[in-house]
């Protein structure tokens, strides 16, 4: 039987053969992954210019025809919205396919980084009446600050986007000898457990119907993961147990002191 056959230990030659095939497979996989990355980057790059032109033309049409009938205005607004979405997707695809090399590393107080992000969202914070709490003490962040800014920006943006009216967003940190952990917790619609690993994949959205109203393309967290991993860190998400609803993202970064 097959079970008996499997009990026979493989010979040295068989193991060697397997190793060779395995290495070949790994190489092929990497090649096809690189190809796909390059392909996405090229397509995104090619799409950027015509989409930007389209967007500008739509604006000009609107500006030059203030007397347009209601239906045409509605069409143009709808078109602008869709083109805007495509542009966002192209920009994010370009960010995602970019190879991050951390050349410019420096250190900043984590609180300062967060406080430079929050004003960008002051409108939606006010509109949704979200109470924002930042408790980071003297914790520092070391790395490519522009990239770290983008990573925290995307997670905070989600914590507001998927939040409920009158909800809260809490950013806290803890530090051990080797690493710094940051938790960004919201009280929004949350992420079902079965999808908590998937949200970091490109183009993944929990539920298109649920998320379409909110806007977005499903690339933000894939970018965050890439940036955090480029810093040898990790990112995970779980339910926000403290509040009984919402999502809590944990970003862990190794403590490095700035090279002097
Ligand atoms: P998007 O542009 O769709 O927000 P992301 O990559 O940032 O893309 O997130 C992927 C998906 O994960 C979202 O579409 C949403 O379904 C879910 N998600 C991300 N953050 C949150 C959050 N804080 N609360 C609830 N769902 C979230």
Short mmCIF file of C-alpha atoms and ligand atoms in Angstrom, two decimals:
data_model
loop_
_atom_site.label_atom_id
_atom_site.label_comp_id
_atom_site.label_asym_id
_atom_site.label_seq_id
_atom_site.Cartn_x
_atom_site.Cartn_y
_atom_site.Cartn_z
CA UNK A 1 0.00 0.00 0.00
CA UNK A 2 0.94 3.64 -0.26
CA UNK A 3 1.37 3.78 3.52
CA UNK A 4 3.94 0.95 3.37
CA UNK A 5 5.78 2.65 0.54
CA UNK A 6 6.00 5.85 2.54
CA UNK A 7 7.48 3.96 5.46
CA UNK A 8 10.54 3.10 3.33
CA UNK A 9 13.09 5.75 4.12
CA UNK A 10 14.17 7.76 1.07
CA UNK A 11 17.62 7.07 -0.29
CA UNK A 12 20.37 9.62 -0.29
CA UNK A 13 19.94 10.11 -4.05
CA UNK A 14 16.25 10.71 -3.69
CA UNK A 15 16.84 13.36 -1.07
CA UNK A 16 19.46 15.04 -3.24
CA UNK A 17 17.06 15.00 -6.19
CA UNK A 18 14.31 16.49 -4.06
CA UNK A 19 16.61 19.25 -2.86
CA UNK A 20 17.50 20.12 -6.44
CA UNK A 21 13.84 20.24 -7.51
CA UNK A 22 12.95 22.25 -4.45
CA UNK A 23 15.64 24.83 -5.17
CA UNK A 24 14.51 25.02 -8.78
CA UNK A 25 10.94 25.55 -7.69
CA UNK A 26 11.93 28.28 -5.25
CA UNK A 27 13.89 30.05 -7.97
CA UNK A 28 11.00 29.81 -10.44
CA UNK A 29 8.56 31.13 -7.85
CA UNK A 30 10.82 34.05 -7.07
CA UNK A 31 11.26 34.78 -10.79
CA UNK A 32 7.54 34.79 -11.42
CA UNK A 33 6.95 36.93 -8.33
CA UNK A 34 9.58 39.45 -9.48
CA UNK A 35 8.06 39.44 -12.95
CA UNK A 36 4.62 40.11 -11.55
CA UNK A 37 5.94 42.94 -9.37
CA UNK A 38 7.72 44.52 -12.31
CA UNK A 39 4.66 44.07 -14.51
CA UNK A 40 2.37 45.77 -11.95
CA UNK A 41 4.85 48.61 -11.57
CA UNK A 42 5.04 49.12 -15.34
CA UNK A 43 1.28 49.06 -15.79
CA UNK A 44 0.75 51.47 -12.91
CA UNK A 45 3.39 53.77 -14.30
CA UNK A 46 1.83 53.74 -17.79
CA UNK A 47 -1.64 54.44 -16.38
CA UNK A 48 -0.61 57.34 -14.19
CA UNK A 49 -0.25 59.99 -16.93
CA UNK A 50 -3.45 59.35 -18.92
CA UNK A 51 -5.47 59.14 -15.71
CA UNK A 52 -4.08 62.42 -14.46
CA UNK A 53 -4.85 64.03 -17.84
CA UNK A 54 -8.38 62.66 -17.70
CA UNK A 55 -8.87 64.05 -14.22
CA UNK A 56 -7.66 67.51 -15.21
CA UNK A 57 -9.87 67.53 -18.32
CA UNK A 58 -12.93 66.66 -16.26
CA UNK A 59 -12.17 69.56 -13.95
CA UNK A 60 -11.79 71.90 -16.93
CA UNK A 61 -15.10 70.75 -18.47
CA UNK A 62 -16.84 71.42 -15.18
CA UNK A 63 -15.24 74.80 -14.71
CA UNK A 64 -15.96 75.95 -18.27
CA UNK A 65 -19.59 74.88 -18.19
CA UNK A 66 -21.12 76.21 -14.99
CA UNK A 67 -24.56 76.04 -16.62
CA UNK A 68 -24.46 72.28 -17.28
CA UNK A 69 -27.72 70.48 -16.58
CA UNK A 70 -28.02 68.49 -13.39
CA UNK A 71 -27.68 65.09 -14.99
CA UNK A 72 -24.49 65.94 -16.86
CA UNK A 73 -23.02 67.46 -13.70
CA UNK A 74 -23.85 64.26 -11.86
CA UNK A 75 -22.16 62.19 -14.59
CA UNK A 76 -19.05 64.31 -14.46
CA UNK A 77 -18.88 64.12 -10.66
CA UNK A 78 -19.30 60.36 -10.80
CA UNK A 79 -16.55 60.13 -13.44
CA UNK A 80 -14.23 62.31 -11.36
CA UNK A 81 -14.82 60.09 -8.36
CA UNK A 82 -14.02 56.91 -10.30
CA UNK A 83 -10.96 58.42 -11.95
CA UNK A 84 -9.85 59.62 -8.51
CA UNK A 85 -10.14 56.06 -7.21
CA UNK A 86 -8.10 54.74 -10.12
CA UNK A 87 -5.41 57.34 -9.50
CA UNK A 88 -5.29 56.36 -5.83
CA UNK A 89 -4.94 52.74 -6.84
CA UNK A 90 -2.14 53.48 -9.28
CA UNK A 91 -0.26 55.57 -6.71
CA UNK A 92 -0.60 52.82 -4.12
CA UNK A 93 0.44 50.10 -6.58
CA UNK A 94 3.55 52.11 -7.32
CA UNK A 95 4.27 52.37 -3.60
CA UNK A 96 3.70 48.66 -3.17
CA UNK A 97 5.95 47.52 -5.99
CA UNK A 98 8.69 49.87 -4.87
CA UNK A 99 11.71 48.12 -3.34
CA UNK A 100 12.22 49.81 0.00
CA UNK A 101 15.83 50.43 0.88
CA UNK A 102 16.28 52.04 4.21
CA UNK A 103 19.08 54.42 3.50
CA UNK A 104 17.95 57.42 5.46
CA UNK A 105 17.49 56.21 9.02
CA UNK A 106 16.87 58.55 11.90
CA UNK A 107 15.16 58.66 15.28
CA UNK A 108 12.08 60.58 16.34
CA UNK A 109 9.78 60.63 19.36
CA UNK A 110 6.90 58.37 18.34
CA UNK A 111 4.48 60.92 19.73
CA UNK A 112 5.89 63.60 17.42
CA UNK A 113 5.42 61.37 14.40
CA UNK A 114 1.81 60.63 15.36
CA UNK A 115 1.14 64.30 16.09
CA UNK A 116 2.36 65.19 12.63
CA UNK A 117 -0.14 62.76 11.09
CA UNK A 118 -3.29 63.60 13.05
CA UNK A 119 -3.87 67.13 11.68
CA UNK A 120 -4.39 65.59 8.23
CA UNK A 121 -7.48 63.92 9.60
CA UNK A 122 -8.80 66.74 11.78
CA UNK A 123 -11.81 67.16 9.52
CA UNK A 124 -12.97 63.56 9.72
CA UNK A 125 -12.13 63.38 13.44
CA UNK A 126 -14.39 66.37 14.04
CA UNK A 127 -17.13 65.23 11.71
CA UNK A 128 -17.29 61.75 13.21
CA UNK A 129 -16.71 63.08 16.75
CA UNK A 130 -13.93 60.58 17.36
CA UNK A 131 -12.04 60.92 20.60
CA UNK A 132 -8.35 60.37 19.94
CA UNK A 133 -5.93 59.39 22.71
CA UNK A 134 -2.18 59.20 22.25
CA UNK A 135 -0.14 57.68 25.10
CA UNK A 136 3.40 57.09 23.98
CA UNK A 137 5.53 58.72 26.65
CA UNK A 138 9.16 58.99 25.67
CA UNK A 139 9.05 56.13 23.19
CA UNK A 140 11.17 56.58 20.11
CA UNK A 141 11.03 55.34 16.54
CA UNK A 142 14.09 54.68 14.43
CA UNK A 143 14.01 54.07 10.71
CA UNK A 144 13.14 55.69 7.44
CA UNK A 145 10.84 58.32 8.87
CA UNK A 146 9.04 59.03 5.63
CA UNK A 147 8.12 55.37 5.30
CA UNK A 148 7.20 55.01 8.97
CA UNK A 149 5.02 58.10 8.60
CA UNK A 150 3.23 56.44 5.68
CA UNK A 151 2.78 53.18 7.61
CA UNK A 152 1.27 54.82 10.69
CA UNK A 153 -0.73 57.14 8.45
CA UNK A 154 -2.45 54.22 6.70
CA UNK A 155 -3.32 52.40 9.93
CA UNK A 156 -4.66 55.58 11.56
CA UNK A 157 -6.61 56.40 8.41
CA UNK A 158 -8.33 53.01 8.63
CA UNK A 159 -9.00 53.41 12.34
CA UNK A 160 -10.96 56.54 11.49
CA UNK A 161 -12.49 55.38 8.19
CA UNK A 162 -13.94 52.20 9.65
CA UNK A 163 -14.91 53.82 12.93
CA UNK A 164 -18.41 54.70 14.08
CA UNK A 165 -19.87 58.07 14.94
CA UNK A 166 -18.67 59.09 18.41
CA UNK A 167 -16.12 56.27 18.51
CA UNK A 168 -12.55 56.38 19.78
CA UNK A 169 -9.04 55.82 18.49
CA UNK A 170 -6.29 55.00 20.96
CA UNK A 171 -2.60 54.88 20.19
CA UNK A 172 -0.45 53.36 22.91
CA UNK A 173 3.04 51.96 23.15
CA UNK A 174 5.16 49.67 25.26
CA UNK A 175 8.87 49.21 25.14
CA UNK A 176 11.03 46.24 26.01
CA UNK A 177 14.78 46.06 25.81
CA UNK A 178 14.73 44.76 22.23
CA UNK A 179 11.59 46.15 20.69
CA UNK A 180 8.91 48.79 20.69
CA UNK A 181 5.31 47.86 20.28
CA UNK A 182 2.62 50.27 19.15
CA UNK A 183 -1.07 49.49 19.32
CA UNK A 184 -3.59 51.44 17.28
CA UNK A 185 -7.03 50.48 18.49
CA UNK A 186 -10.38 51.71 17.23
CA UNK A 187 -14.03 51.15 18.08
CA UNK A 188 -15.26 50.68 14.53
CA UNK A 189 -16.87 47.86 12.59
CA UNK A 190 -13.99 45.50 13.37
CA UNK A 191 -12.54 42.66 11.30
CA UNK A 192 -14.04 39.16 11.48
CA UNK A 193 -11.47 36.71 12.92
CA UNK A 194 -11.33 34.60 9.76
CA UNK A 195 -10.09 37.61 7.77
CA UNK A 196 -7.60 39.01 10.24
CA UNK A 197 -4.62 37.51 8.38
CA UNK A 198 -5.97 38.38 4.94
CA UNK A 199 -6.30 42.13 5.39
CA UNK A 200 -2.57 42.53 4.73
CA UNK A 201 -2.86 41.07 1.22
CA UNK A 202 -2.98 43.37 -1.79
CA UNK A 203 -6.48 44.25 -2.97
CA UNK A 204 -8.15 42.36 -0.13
CA UNK A 205 -11.22 44.02 1.37
CA UNK A 206 -13.34 42.28 3.96
CA UNK A 207 -16.60 42.87 2.19
CA UNK A 208 -16.86 44.90 -0.95
CA UNK A 209 -20.40 46.00 -0.22
CA UNK A 210 -19.52 46.94 3.35
CA UNK A 211 -16.30 48.73 2.43
CA UNK A 212 -17.26 50.42 -0.84
CA UNK A 213 -19.08 53.25 0.93
CA UNK A 214 -15.92 53.96 2.87
CA UNK A 215 -13.65 54.31 -0.16
CA UNK A 216 -10.25 52.73 -0.58
CA UNK A 217 -8.69 50.10 -2.75
CA UNK A 218 -7.35 47.42 -0.42
CA UNK A 219 -3.68 48.31 -0.78
CA UNK A 220 -3.06 50.43 2.32
CA UNK A 221 -2.28 47.62 4.74
CA UNK A 222 -0.20 45.70 2.18
CA UNK A 223 1.98 48.81 1.96
CA UNK A 224 2.14 49.08 5.77
CA UNK A 225 3.23 45.45 6.07
CA UNK A 226 5.92 45.93 3.47
CA UNK A 227 7.27 49.02 5.21
CA UNK A 228 7.22 47.42 8.66
CA UNK A 229 8.94 44.28 7.36
CA UNK A 230 11.57 46.41 5.65
CA UNK A 231 12.32 47.64 9.19
CA UNK A 232 12.50 44.01 10.45
CA UNK A 233 9.25 44.56 12.30
CA UNK A 234 5.92 42.76 12.37
CA UNK A 235 2.28 43.79 12.17
CA UNK A 236 -0.77 41.89 13.36
CA UNK A 237 -4.40 42.66 14.03
CA UNK A 238 -6.92 41.34 16.51
CA UNK A 239 -10.25 42.35 18.00
CA UNK A 240 -10.13 45.38 20.24
CA UNK A 241 -10.79 43.47 23.45
CA UNK A 242 -10.46 46.53 25.67
CA UNK A 243 -13.46 48.20 24.11
CA UNK A 244 -15.46 45.14 23.12
CA UNK A 245 -15.67 46.31 19.53
CA UNK A 246 -13.37 47.44 16.74
CA UNK A 247 -9.91 46.40 15.60
CA UNK A 248 -6.50 46.70 17.27
CA UNK A 249 -3.38 46.76 15.09
CA UNK A 250 -0.02 45.99 16.75
CA UNK A 251 3.16 47.17 15.12
CA UNK A 252 6.38 45.86 16.61
CA UNK A 253 9.71 47.32 15.63
CA UNK A 254 13.15 46.25 16.83
CA UNK A 255 14.94 48.86 18.92
CA UNK A 256 17.93 50.14 17.07
CA UNK A 257 19.99 53.04 18.03
CA UNK A 258 20.80 55.43 15.27
CA UNK A 259 24.21 54.69 13.82
CA UNK A 260 26.52 57.44 14.93
P1 LIG B 1 -8.70 49.91 2.09
O1 LIG B 1 -8.16 50.90 1.11
O2 LIG B 1 -9.79 49.05 1.53
O3 LIG B 1 -9.02 50.49 3.41
P2 LIG B 1 -6.55 48.44 3.43
O4 LIG B 1 -5.48 47.59 2.82
O5 LIG B 1 -6.12 49.62 4.21
O6 LIG B 1 -7.49 48.87 2.24
O7 LIG B 1 -7.46 47.50 4.33
C1 LIG B 1 -7.92 46.27 3.79
C2 LIG B 1 -9.29 45.92 4.35
O8 LIG B 1 -9.18 45.59 5.73
C3 LIG B 1 -10.30 47.05 4.28
O9 LIG B 1 -10.97 47.08 3.04
C4 LIG B 1 -11.25 46.69 5.42
O10 LIG B 1 -12.16 45.70 4.98
C5 LIG B 1 -10.33 46.05 6.45
N1 LIG B 1 -9.87 47.00 7.49
C6 LIG B 1 -8.67 47.62 7.54
N2 LIG B 1 -8.56 48.36 8.66
C7 LIG B 1 -9.71 48.22 9.33
C8 LIG B 1 -10.22 48.73 10.60
N3 LIG B 1 -9.50 49.54 11.38
N4 LIG B 1 -11.46 48.33 10.96
C9 LIG B 1 -12.20 47.49 10.20
N5 LIG B 1 -11.79 46.98 9.02
C10 LIG B 1 -10.56 47.33 8.59
#
